[in-house]
GROMACS .gro file of N, CA and C in nm:
model
  492
    1MET      N    1   0.085  -0.119  -0.007
    1MET     CA    2  -0.008  -0.005  -0.013
    1MET      C    3   0.093   0.128   0.006
    2THR      N    4   0.062   0.217  -0.090
    2THR     CA    5   0.159   0.344  -0.083
    2THR      C    6   0.122   0.418   0.018
    3ARG      N    7   0.212   0.517   0.037
    3ARG     CA    8   0.196   0.615   0.148
    3ARG      C    9   0.070   0.685   0.138
    4LEU      N   10   0.036   0.734   0.005
    4LEU     CA   11  -0.079   0.822  -0.002
    4LEU      C   12  -0.205   0.728   0.026
    5ALA      N   13  -0.214   0.610  -0.015
    5ALA     CA   14  -0.341   0.518   0.019
    5ALA      C   15  -0.350   0.497   0.162
    6ARG      N   16  -0.228   0.495   0.241
    6ARG     CA   17  -0.231   0.474   0.380
    6ARG      C   18  -0.294   0.592   0.438
    7SER      N   19  -0.247   0.704   0.402
    7SER     CA   20  -0.297   0.845   0.459
    7SER      C   21  -0.444   0.858   0.421
    8ARG      N   22  -0.491   0.811   0.305
    8ARG     CA   23  -0.631   0.828   0.276
    8ARG      C   24  -0.707   0.738   0.376
    9ALA      N   25  -0.663   0.604   0.396
    9ALA     CA   26  -0.731   0.509   0.487
    9ALA      C   27  -0.739   0.562   0.628
   10LEU      N   28  -0.629   0.630   0.671
   10LEU     CA   29  -0.632   0.682   0.812
   10LEU      C   30  -0.733   0.807   0.805
   11ALA      N   31  -0.724   0.879   0.702
   11ALA     CA   32  -0.834   1.003   0.699
   11ALA      C   33  -0.961   0.949   0.697
   12VAL      N   34  -0.989   0.853   0.622
   12VAL     CA   35  -1.130   0.790   0.624
   12VAL      C   36  -1.169   0.725   0.760
   13LEU      N   37  -1.070   0.667   0.816
   13LEU     CA   38  -1.115   0.630   0.959
   13LEU      C   39  -1.140   0.724   1.047
   14VAL      N   40  -1.058   0.829   1.058
   14VAL     CA   41  -1.080   0.943   1.146
   14VAL      C   42  -1.212   1.014   1.114
   15ALA      N   43  -1.232   1.040   0.974
   15ALA     CA   44  -1.356   1.119   0.938
   15ALA      C   45  -1.489   1.011   0.982
   16ALA      N   46  -1.484   0.888   0.959
   16ALA     CA   47  -1.592   0.804   0.980
   16ALA      C   48  -1.621   0.791   1.131
   17VAL      N   49  -1.518   0.789   1.218
   17VAL     CA   50  -1.551   0.766   1.351
   17VAL      C   51  -1.594   0.909   1.406
   18THR      N   52  -1.529   1.021   1.371
   18THR     CA   53  -1.579   1.131   1.418
   18THR      C   54  -1.733   1.173   1.373
   19ALA      N   55  -1.757   1.147   1.244
   19ALA     CA   56  -1.892   1.154   1.194
   19ALA      C   57  -1.994   1.067   1.274
   20ALA      N   58  -1.972   0.942   1.290
   20ALA     CA   59  -2.051   0.861   1.365
   20ALA      C   60  -2.075   0.907   1.508
   21ASP      N   61  -1.971   0.965   1.579
   21ASP     CA   62  -1.990   1.017   1.711
   21ASP      C   63  -2.072   1.156   1.700
   22TRP      N   64  -2.050   1.234   1.609
   22TRP     CA   65  -2.136   1.364   1.606
   22TRP      C   66  -2.266   1.330   1.570
   23LEU      N   67  -2.300   1.242   1.477
   23LEU     CA   68  -2.443   1.204   1.437
   23LEU      C   69  -2.511   1.127   1.543
   24SER      N   70  -2.438   1.047   1.616
   24SER     CA   71  -2.505   0.970   1.722
   24SER      C   72  -2.549   1.079   1.841
   25LYS      N   73  -2.468   1.174   1.869
   25LYS     CA   74  -2.473   1.268   1.962
   25LYS      C   75  -2.595   1.372   1.933
   26PHE      N   76  -2.591   1.412   1.792
   26PHE     CA   77  -2.702   1.495   1.752
   26PHE      C   78  -2.829   1.421   1.767
   27TRP      N   79  -2.842   1.299   1.728
   27TRP     CA   80  -2.967   1.210   1.735
   27TRP      C   81  -3.025   1.214   1.882
   28VAL      N   82  -2.925   1.179   1.962
   28VAL     CA   83  -2.961   1.177   2.118
   28VAL      C   84  -3.004   1.311   2.173
   29GLN      N   85  -2.934   1.417   2.136
   29GLN     CA   86  -2.972   1.555   2.170
   29GLN      C   87  -3.108   1.594   2.125
   30ASN      N   88  -3.147   1.535   2.010
   30ASN     CA   89  -3.276   1.582   1.946
   30ASN      C   90  -3.397   1.481   1.971
   31ARG      N   91  -3.355   1.360   2.022
   31ARG     CA   92  -3.460   1.252   2.031
   31ARG      C   93  -3.492   1.210   2.187
   32LEU      N   94  -3.388   1.248   2.269
   32LEU     CA   95  -3.407   1.205   2.412
   32LEU      C   96  -3.382   1.317   2.508
   33PRO      N   97  -3.476   1.340   2.583
   33PRO     CA   98  -3.458   1.454   2.684
   33PRO      C   99  -3.333   1.409   2.778
   34VAL      N  100  -3.271   1.514   2.830
   34VAL     CA  101  -3.160   1.508   2.922
   34VAL      C  102  -3.221   1.430   3.041
   35GLY      N  103  -3.155   1.320   3.079
   35GLY     CA  104  -3.204   1.243   3.197
   35GLY      C  105  -3.290   1.129   3.173
   36ASP      N  106  -3.351   1.139   3.048
   36ASP     CA  107  -3.441   1.035   3.010
   36ASP      C  108  -3.356   0.909   2.968
   37TRP      N  109  -3.420   0.782   2.946
   37TRP     CA  110  -3.337   0.672   2.913
   37TRP      C  111  -3.440   0.588   2.834
   38HIS      N  112  -3.384   0.504   2.751
   38HIS     CA  113  -3.453   0.386   2.656
   38HIS      C  114  -3.382   0.270   2.653
   39THR      N  115  -3.455   0.165   2.671
   39THR     CA  116  -3.383   0.028   2.684
   39THR      C  117  -3.344  -0.017   2.539
   40VAL      N  118  -3.237  -0.066   2.519
   40VAL     CA  119  -3.180  -0.131   2.391
   40VAL      C  120  -3.174  -0.276   2.395
   41VAL      N  121  -3.122  -0.332   2.511
   41VAL     CA  122  -3.117  -0.467   2.538
   41VAL      C  123  -3.157  -0.495   2.673
   42ASP      N  124  -3.273  -0.539   2.700
   42ASP     CA  125  -3.328  -0.539   2.839
   42ASP      C  126  -3.235  -0.590   2.950
   43GLY      N  127  -3.208  -0.502   3.047
   43GLY     CA  128  -3.122  -0.543   3.149
   43GLY      C  129  -2.991  -0.522   3.122
   44TRP      N  130  -2.949  -0.490   3.006
   44TRP     CA  131  -2.805  -0.481   2.989
   44TRP      C  132  -2.749  -0.358   2.922
   45VAL      N  133  -2.816  -0.290   2.797
   45VAL     CA  134  -2.779  -0.177   2.745
   45VAL      C  135  -2.891  -0.081   2.726
   46PHE      N  136  -2.873   0.050   2.765
   46PHE     CA  137  -2.952   0.160   2.770
   46PHE      C  138  -2.909   0.270   2.712
   47LEU      N  139  -2.986   0.361   2.634
   47LEU     CA  140  -2.950   0.484   2.594
   47LEU      C  141  -3.019   0.583   2.694
   48THR      N  142  -2.933   0.685   2.751
   48THR     CA  143  -2.968   0.779   2.833
   48THR      C  144  -2.878   0.901   2.804
   49HIS      N  145  -2.960   1.011   2.806
   49HIS     CA  146  -2.904   1.145   2.771
   49HIS      C  147  -2.844   1.216   2.887
   50ARG      N  148  -2.711   1.225   2.884
   50ARG     CA  149  -2.623   1.292   2.995
   50ARG      C  150  -2.543   1.398   2.940
   51ARG      N  151  -2.521   1.495   3.000
   51ARG     CA  152  -2.425   1.617   2.952
   51ARG      C  153  -2.311   1.619   3.059
   52ASN      N  154  -2.183   1.570   3.010
   52ASN     CA  155  -2.077   1.567   3.096
   52ASN      C  156  -1.986   1.689   3.072
   53THR      N  157  -1.993   1.775   3.183
   53THR     CA  158  -1.911   1.901   3.172
   53THR      C  159  -1.763   1.871   3.199
   54GLY      N  160  -1.731   1.754   3.237
   54GLY     CA  161  -1.595   1.714   3.290
   54GLY      C  162  -1.529   1.641   3.180
   55VAL      N  163  -1.440   1.558   3.224
   55VAL     CA  164  -1.352   1.469   3.130
   55VAL      C  165  -1.403   1.324   3.169
   56ALA      N  166  -1.318   1.229   3.127
   56ALA     CA  167  -1.350   1.105   3.149
   56ALA      C  168  -1.398   1.075   3.297
   57PHE      N  169  -1.508   0.993   3.312
   57PHE     CA  170  -1.572   0.961   3.434
   57PHE      C  171  -1.604   1.090   3.514
   58SER      N  172  -1.639   1.192   3.440
   58SER     CA  173  -1.691   1.324   3.501
   58SER      C  174  -1.585   1.389   3.586
   59ALA      N  175  -1.456   1.357   3.572
   59ALA     CA  176  -1.353   1.440   3.646
   59ALA      C  177  -1.369   1.595   3.603
   60PHE      N  178  -1.349   1.676   3.693
   60PHE     CA  179  -1.360   1.831   3.667
   60PHE      C  180  -1.498   1.880   3.643
   61ALA      N  181  -1.601   1.783   3.658
   61ALA     CA  182  -1.736   1.835   3.625
   61ALA      C  183  -1.792   1.946   3.703
   62GLY      N  184  -1.747   1.959   3.819
   62GLY     CA  185  -1.815   2.059   3.906
   62GLY      C  186  -1.719   2.195   3.916
   63ASP      N  187  -1.624   2.207   3.837
   63ASP     CA  188  -1.522   2.315   3.841
   63ASP      C  189  -1.594   2.426   3.759
   64ALA      N  190  -1.547   2.555   3.780
   64ALA     CA  191  -1.594   2.671   3.719
   64ALA      C  192  -1.592   2.663   3.561
   65THR      N  193  -1.690   2.700   3.501
   65THR     CA  194  -1.698   2.685   3.366
   65THR      C  195  -1.603   2.777   3.302
   66ALA      N  196  -1.572   2.891   3.339
   66ALA     CA  197  -1.478   2.983   3.280
   66ALA      C  198  -1.365   2.926   3.226
   67TRP      N  199  -1.283   2.853   3.315
   67TRP     CA  200  -1.157   2.811   3.287
   67TRP      C  201  -1.165   2.652   3.249
   68ARG      N  202  -1.274   2.586   3.291
   68ARG     CA  203  -1.283   2.434   3.263
   68ARG      C  204  -1.292   2.413   3.111
   69VAL      N  205  -1.383   2.472   3.051
   69VAL     CA  206  -1.379   2.448   2.890
   69VAL      C  207  -1.251   2.479   2.818
   70GLY      N  208  -1.194   2.597   2.837
   70GLY     CA  209  -1.061   2.626   2.781
   70GLY      C  210  -0.963   2.519   2.817
   71LEU      N  211  -0.953   2.489   2.954
   71LEU     CA  212  -0.825   2.394   2.995
   71LEU      C  213  -0.871   2.263   2.935
   72LEU      N  214  -0.986   2.210   2.922
   72LEU     CA  215  -1.028   2.085   2.870
   72LEU      C  216  -1.009   2.079   2.703
   73ALA      N  217  -1.035   2.194   2.655
   73ALA     CA  218  -1.012   2.213   2.510
   73ALA      C  219  -0.854   2.206   2.480
   74LEU      N  220  -0.785   2.285   2.558
   74LEU     CA  221  -0.634   2.281   2.547
   74LEU      C  222  -0.582   2.138   2.556
   75ALA      N  223  -0.620   2.058   2.656
   75ALA     CA  224  -0.583   1.936   2.675
   75ALA      C  225  -0.627   1.850   2.557
   76SER      N  226  -0.734   1.852   2.507
   76SER     CA  227  -0.780   1.781   2.372
   76SER      C  228  -0.690   1.816   2.274
   77LEU      N  229  -0.650   1.955   2.244
   77LEU     CA  230  -0.567   1.984   2.145
   77LEU      C  231  -0.411   1.929   2.163
   78VAL      N  232  -0.372   1.915   2.281
   78VAL     CA  233  -0.250   1.861   2.300
   78VAL      C  234  -0.247   1.709   2.259
   79GLY      N  235  -0.351   1.643   2.292
   79GLY     CA  236  -0.364   1.500   2.266
   79GLY      C  237  -0.387   1.487   2.106
   80ILE      N  238  -0.444   1.577   2.050
   80ILE     CA  239  -0.467   1.574   1.886
   80ILE      C  240  -0.330   1.594   1.834
   81ALA      N  241  -0.246   1.674   1.889
   81ALA     CA  242  -0.117   1.696   1.832
   81ALA      C  243  -0.016   1.594   1.853
   82VAL      N  244  -0.037   1.516   1.965
   82VAL     CA  245   0.051   1.400   1.983
   82VAL      C  246   0.000   1.288   1.891
   83CYS      N  247  -0.111   1.268   1.871
   83CYS     CA  248  -0.174   1.159   1.782
   83CYS      C  249  -0.135   1.197   1.639
   84VAL      N  250  -0.134   1.310   1.589
   84VAL     CA  251  -0.096   1.365   1.455
   84VAL      C  252   0.057   1.328   1.438
   85HIS      N  253   0.126   1.363   1.542
   85HIS     CA  254   0.280   1.336   1.548
   85HIS      C  255   0.306   1.195   1.519
   86LEU      N  256   0.232   1.101   1.610
   86LEU     CA  257   0.256   0.945   1.607
   86LEU      C  258   0.212   0.904   1.462
   87ILE      N  259   0.114   0.952   1.402
   87ILE     CA  260   0.069   0.907   1.277
   87ILE      C  261   0.174   0.952   1.171
   88ARG      N  262   0.230   1.064   1.172
   88ARG     CA  263   0.317   1.120   1.080
   88ARG      C  264   0.460   1.069   1.083
   89THR      N  265   0.486   1.016   1.195
   89THR     CA  266   0.642   0.990   1.229
   89THR      C  267   0.668   0.834   1.231
   90THR      N  268   0.567   0.752   1.228
   90THR     CA  269   0.596   0.605   1.245
   90THR      C  270   0.552   0.526   1.116
   91ARG      N  271   0.634   0.435   1.101
   91ARG     CA  272   0.601   0.337   0.996
   91ARG      C  273   0.510   0.218   1.043
   92ASP      N  274   0.496   0.213   1.173
   92ASP     CA  275   0.429   0.102   1.248
   92ASP      C  276   0.275   0.110   1.216
   93ARG      N  277   0.226   0.038   1.138
   93ARG     CA  278   0.090   0.038   1.092
   93ARG      C  279  -0.002   0.040   1.200
   94PRO      N  280   0.002  -0.075   1.297
   94PRO     CA  281  -0.101  -0.067   1.395
   94PRO      C  282  -0.094   0.036   1.497
   95LEU      N  283   0.008   0.097   1.519
   95LEU     CA  284   0.033   0.217   1.602
   95LEU      C  285  -0.029   0.337   1.523
   96ARG      N  286  -0.013   0.346   1.391
   96ARG     CA  287  -0.089   0.458   1.333
   96ARG      C  288  -0.227   0.452   1.339
   97TYR      N  289  -0.280   0.329   1.325
   97TYR     CA  290  -0.443   0.315   1.326
   97TYR      C  291  -0.499   0.336   1.479
   98ALA      N  292  -0.414   0.305   1.575
   98ALA     CA  293  -0.448   0.325   1.705
   98ALA      C  294  -0.456   0.458   1.742
   99ALA      N  295  -0.344   0.531   1.700
   99ALA     CA  296  -0.335   0.688   1.722
   99ALA      C  297  -0.460   0.752   1.644
  100ALA      N  298  -0.497   0.696   1.527
  100ALA     CA  299  -0.609   0.748   1.442
  100ALA      C  300  -0.736   0.748   1.519
  101LEU      N  301  -0.763   0.630   1.583
  101LEU     CA  302  -0.881   0.615   1.670
  101LEU      C  303  -0.885   0.717   1.787
  102VAL      N  304  -0.776   0.733   1.856
  102VAL     CA  305  -0.768   0.839   1.962
  102VAL      C  306  -0.789   0.970   1.904
  103LEU      N  307  -0.722   0.994   1.800
  103LEU     CA  308  -0.753   1.133   1.729
  103LEU      C  309  -0.896   1.158   1.709
  104ALA      N  310  -0.972   1.062   1.640
  104ALA     CA  311  -1.104   1.075   1.594
  104ALA      C  312  -1.194   1.103   1.725
  105GLY      N  313  -1.166   1.024   1.836
  105GLY     CA  314  -1.240   1.046   1.952
  105GLY      C  315  -1.227   1.161   2.013
  106ALA      N  316  -1.086   1.223   2.022
  106ALA     CA  317  -1.065   1.345   2.063
  106ALA      C  318  -1.128   1.456   1.983
  107LEU      N  319  -1.139   1.450   1.851
  107LEU     CA  320  -1.199   1.540   1.772
  107LEU      C  321  -1.356   1.545   1.794
  108GLY      N  322  -1.408   1.438   1.819
  108GLY     CA  323  -1.544   1.416   1.829
  108GLY      C  324  -1.603   1.487   1.964
  109ASN      N  325  -1.530   1.469   2.066
  109ASN     CA  326  -1.545   1.521   2.204
  109ASN      C  327  -1.515   1.667   2.207
  110LEU      N  328  -1.406   1.710   2.137
  110LEU     CA  329  -1.377   1.844   2.152
  110LEU      C  330  -1.467   1.922   2.071
  111GLY      N  331  -1.529   1.894   1.946
  111GLY     CA  332  -1.634   1.949   1.881
  111GLY      C  333  -1.746   1.971   1.970
  112ASP      N  334  -1.787   1.860   2.031
  112ASP     CA  335  -1.911   1.875   2.123
  112ASP      C  336  -1.898   1.969   2.240
  113ARG      N  337  -1.771   1.962   2.284
  113ARG     CA  338  -1.748   2.060   2.410
  113ARG      C  339  -1.758   2.193   2.366
  114LEU      N  340  -1.693   2.228   2.253
  114LEU     CA  341  -1.688   2.359   2.203
  114LEU      C  342  -1.820   2.417   2.166
  115LEU      N  343  -1.897   2.336   2.091
  115LEU     CA  344  -2.033   2.376   2.050
  115LEU      C  345  -2.141   2.377   2.168
  116ASN      N  346  -2.120   2.298   2.268
  116ASN     CA  347  -2.239   2.279   2.367
  116ASN      C  348  -2.183   2.300   2.498
  117GLY      N  349  -2.051   2.327   2.522
  117GLY     CA  350  -2.012   2.349   2.672
  117GLY      C  351  -2.000   2.222   2.746
  118ALA      N  352  -2.029   2.108   2.685
  118ALA     CA  353  -2.024   1.990   2.754
  118ALA      C  354  -2.018   1.866   2.649
  119VAL      N  355  -1.988   1.765   2.694
  119VAL     CA  356  -1.998   1.632   2.609
  119VAL      C  357  -2.109   1.559   2.629
  120THR      N  358  -2.180   1.508   2.530
  120THR     CA  359  -2.309   1.429   2.528
  120THR      C  360  -2.268   1.279   2.544
  121ASP      N  361  -2.308   1.228   2.657
  121ASP     CA  362  -2.276   1.076   2.677
  121ASP      C  363  -2.418   1.028   2.682
  122PHE      N  364  -2.432   0.883   2.629
  122PHE     CA  365  -2.551   0.822   2.620
  122PHE      C  366  -2.567   0.689   2.611
  123ILE      N  367  -2.450   0.609   2.614
  123ILE     CA  368  -2.447   0.465   2.619
  123ILE      C  369  -2.423   0.430   2.770
  124LEU      N  370  -2.525   0.348   2.825
  124LEU     CA  371  -2.512   0.284   2.948
  124LEU      C  372  -2.507   0.147   2.957
  125VAL      N  373  -2.431   0.078   3.008
  125VAL     CA  374  -2.408  -0.074   3.001
  125VAL      C  375  -2.429  -0.110   3.145
  126SER      N  376  -2.514  -0.210   3.179
  126SER     CA  377  -2.521  -0.257   3.316
  126SER      C  378  -2.393  -0.314   3.370
  127TYR      N  379  -2.373  -0.281   3.493
  127TYR     CA  380  -2.247  -0.330   3.571
  127TYR      C  381  -2.118  -0.226   3.535
  128PHE      N  382  -2.151  -0.143   3.448
  128PHE     CA  383  -2.034  -0.046   3.415
  128PHE      C  384  -2.094   0.099   3.478
  129PRO      N  385  -2.014   0.157   3.572
  129PRO     CA  386  -2.071   0.271   3.647
  129PRO      C  387  -2.093   0.404   3.562
  130PHE      N  388  -2.031   0.407   3.446
  130PHE     CA  389  -2.023   0.530   3.376
  130PHE      C  390  -2.107   0.533   3.236
  131VAL      N  391  -2.170   0.650   3.195
  131VAL     CA  392  -2.230   0.669   3.074
  131VAL      C  393  -2.112   0.717   2.968
  132PHE      N  394  -2.101   0.677   2.850
  132PHE     CA  395  -2.011   0.715   2.753
  132PHE      C  396  -2.067   0.724   2.617
  133ASN      N  397  -1.984   0.754   2.516
  133ASN     CA  398  -2.024   0.781   2.383
  133ASN      C  399  -1.943   0.715   2.280
  134VAL      N  400  -1.951   0.739   2.150
  134VAL     CA  401  -1.884   0.666   2.047
  134VAL      C  402  -1.729   0.723   2.046
  135ALA      N  403  -1.722   0.851   2.077
  135ALA     CA  404  -1.584   0.907   2.089
  135ALA      C  405  -1.505   0.831   2.204
  136ASP      N  406  -1.569   0.829   2.318
  136ASP     CA  407  -1.511   0.758   2.432
  136ASP      C  408  -1.461   0.618   2.386
  137VAL      N  409  -1.540   0.539   2.321
  137VAL     CA  410  -1.506   0.394   2.271
  137VAL      C  411  -1.389   0.400   2.196
  138ALA      N  412  -1.374   0.490   2.094
  138ALA     CA  413  -1.285   0.513   2.011
  138ALA      C  414  -1.145   0.544   2.070
  139ILE      N  415  -1.153   0.640   2.179
  139ILE     CA  416  -1.044   0.673   2.257
  139ILE      C  417  -0.991   0.560   2.327
  140THR      N  418  -1.078   0.501   2.399
  140THR     CA  419  -1.037   0.367   2.481
  140THR      C  420  -0.968   0.263   2.398
  141VAL      N  421  -1.035   0.222   2.307
  141VAL     CA  422  -0.974   0.117   2.206
  141VAL      C  423  -0.834   0.171   2.165
  142GLY      N  424  -0.843   0.282   2.110
  142GLY     CA  425  -0.712   0.325   2.046
  142GLY      C  426  -0.601   0.349   2.161
  143ALA      N  427  -0.640   0.389   2.271
  143ALA     CA  428  -0.534   0.384   2.386
  143ALA      C  429  -0.486   0.256   2.429
  144VAL      N  430  -0.576   0.151   2.422
  144VAL     CA  431  -0.533   0.025   2.474
  144VAL      C  432  -0.444  -0.036   2.357
  145LEU      N  433  -0.485  -0.008   2.237
  145LEU     CA  434  -0.412  -0.072   2.135
  145LEU      C  435  -0.274   0.006   2.132
  146LEU      N  436  -0.259   0.136   2.151
  146LEU     CA  437  -0.143   0.209   2.157
  146LEU      C  438  -0.042   0.153   2.275
  147ALA      N  439  -0.110   0.127   2.380
  147ALA     CA  440  -0.027   0.082   2.499
  147ALA      C  441   0.023  -0.062   2.462
  148LEU      N  442  -0.052  -0.136   2.418
  148LEU     CA  443  -0.014  -0.270   2.381
  148LEU      C  444   0.113  -0.275   2.274
  149ARG      N  445   0.073  -0.195   2.181
  149ARG     CA  446   0.187  -0.183   2.066
  149ARG      C  447   0.306  -0.122   2.120
  150MET      N  448   0.289  -0.015   2.197
  150MET     CA  449   0.414   0.048   2.242
  150MET      C  450   0.484  -0.039   2.344
  151GLY      N  451   0.405  -0.120   2.428
  151GLY     CA  452   0.472  -0.224   2.506
  151GLY      C  453   0.538  -0.337   2.447
  152ALA      N  454   0.474  -0.369   2.316
  152ALA     CA  455   0.548  -0.467   2.234
  152ALA      C  456   0.681  -0.409   2.171
  153ALA      N  457   0.656  -0.286   2.127
  153ALA     CA  458   0.775  -0.226   2.078
  153ALA      C  459   0.896  -0.206   2.168
  154GLY      N  460   0.856  -0.179   2.302
  154GLY     CA  461   0.958  -0.180   2.400
  154GLY      C  462   1.045  -0.294   2.418
  155ARG      N  463   0.986  -0.406   2.396
  155ARG     CA  464   1.061  -0.541   2.394
  155ARG      C  465   1.139  -0.565   2.272
  156GLU      N  466   1.092  -0.508   2.165
  156GLU     CA  467   1.159  -0.529   2.030
  156GLU      C  468   1.242  -0.430   1.986
  157GLY      N  469   1.243  -0.327   2.058
  157GLY     CA  470   1.316  -0.191   2.010
  157GLY      C  471   1.211  -0.096   1.968
  158PRO      N  472   1.248   0.039   1.949
  158PRO     CA  473   1.161   0.129   1.901
  158PRO      C  474   1.111   0.112   1.742
  159PRO      N  475   0.992   0.147   1.716
  159PRO     CA  476   0.947   0.130   1.582
  159PRO      C  477   1.027   0.225   1.491
  160GLU      N  478   1.025   0.192   1.358
  160GLU     CA  479   1.109   0.279   1.268
  160GLU      C  480   1.035   0.416   1.242
  161PRO      N  481   1.108   0.520   1.254
  161PRO     CA  482   1.054   0.656   1.225
  161PRO      C  483   1.029   0.652   1.075
  162THR      N  484   0.936   0.737   1.026
  162THR     CA  485   0.901   0.763   0.887
  162THR      C  486   1.015   0.854   0.836
  163PRO      N  487   1.085   0.833   0.727
  163PRO     CA  488   1.173   0.938   0.680
  163PRO      C  489   1.109   1.064   0.633
  164ALA      N  490   1.173   1.177   0.665
  164ALA     CA  491   1.112   1.312   0.637
  164ALA      C  492   1.116   1.342   0.486
   0.00000   0.00000   0.00000
């Protein structure tokens, strides 16, 4: 696969995950009142509309709005820059796709936070104490894959950098 084709595949992945996140949030915001819920799989999976003003697991949710949105947006931008750097500087294909998943999730949540002042969470799974969204899934899967791949690379030596 040529470098251009790889770049297109990564761009499509980022665009598709970000679009899925934004479209699902738009649907929830327009079809499910905040705090309401709907059963998807009886006793296991529910849709519920929550607004998370914090970050993962509602950390910082109670802090003052004036600095919270800016600080969290800045943190997202740093994460986005790190992911873009990883994608551009490594030849390690699994590492690039993992970084693309994290990038897409960060873009999804950042867009929601900037437009709405909070992130829309709506997926509730029984026996899991937190409500999450498509972007959160992408970030989590991507981060786990990054950790596994970087751990494996640590045993094998660093991945080859992409020539400039």
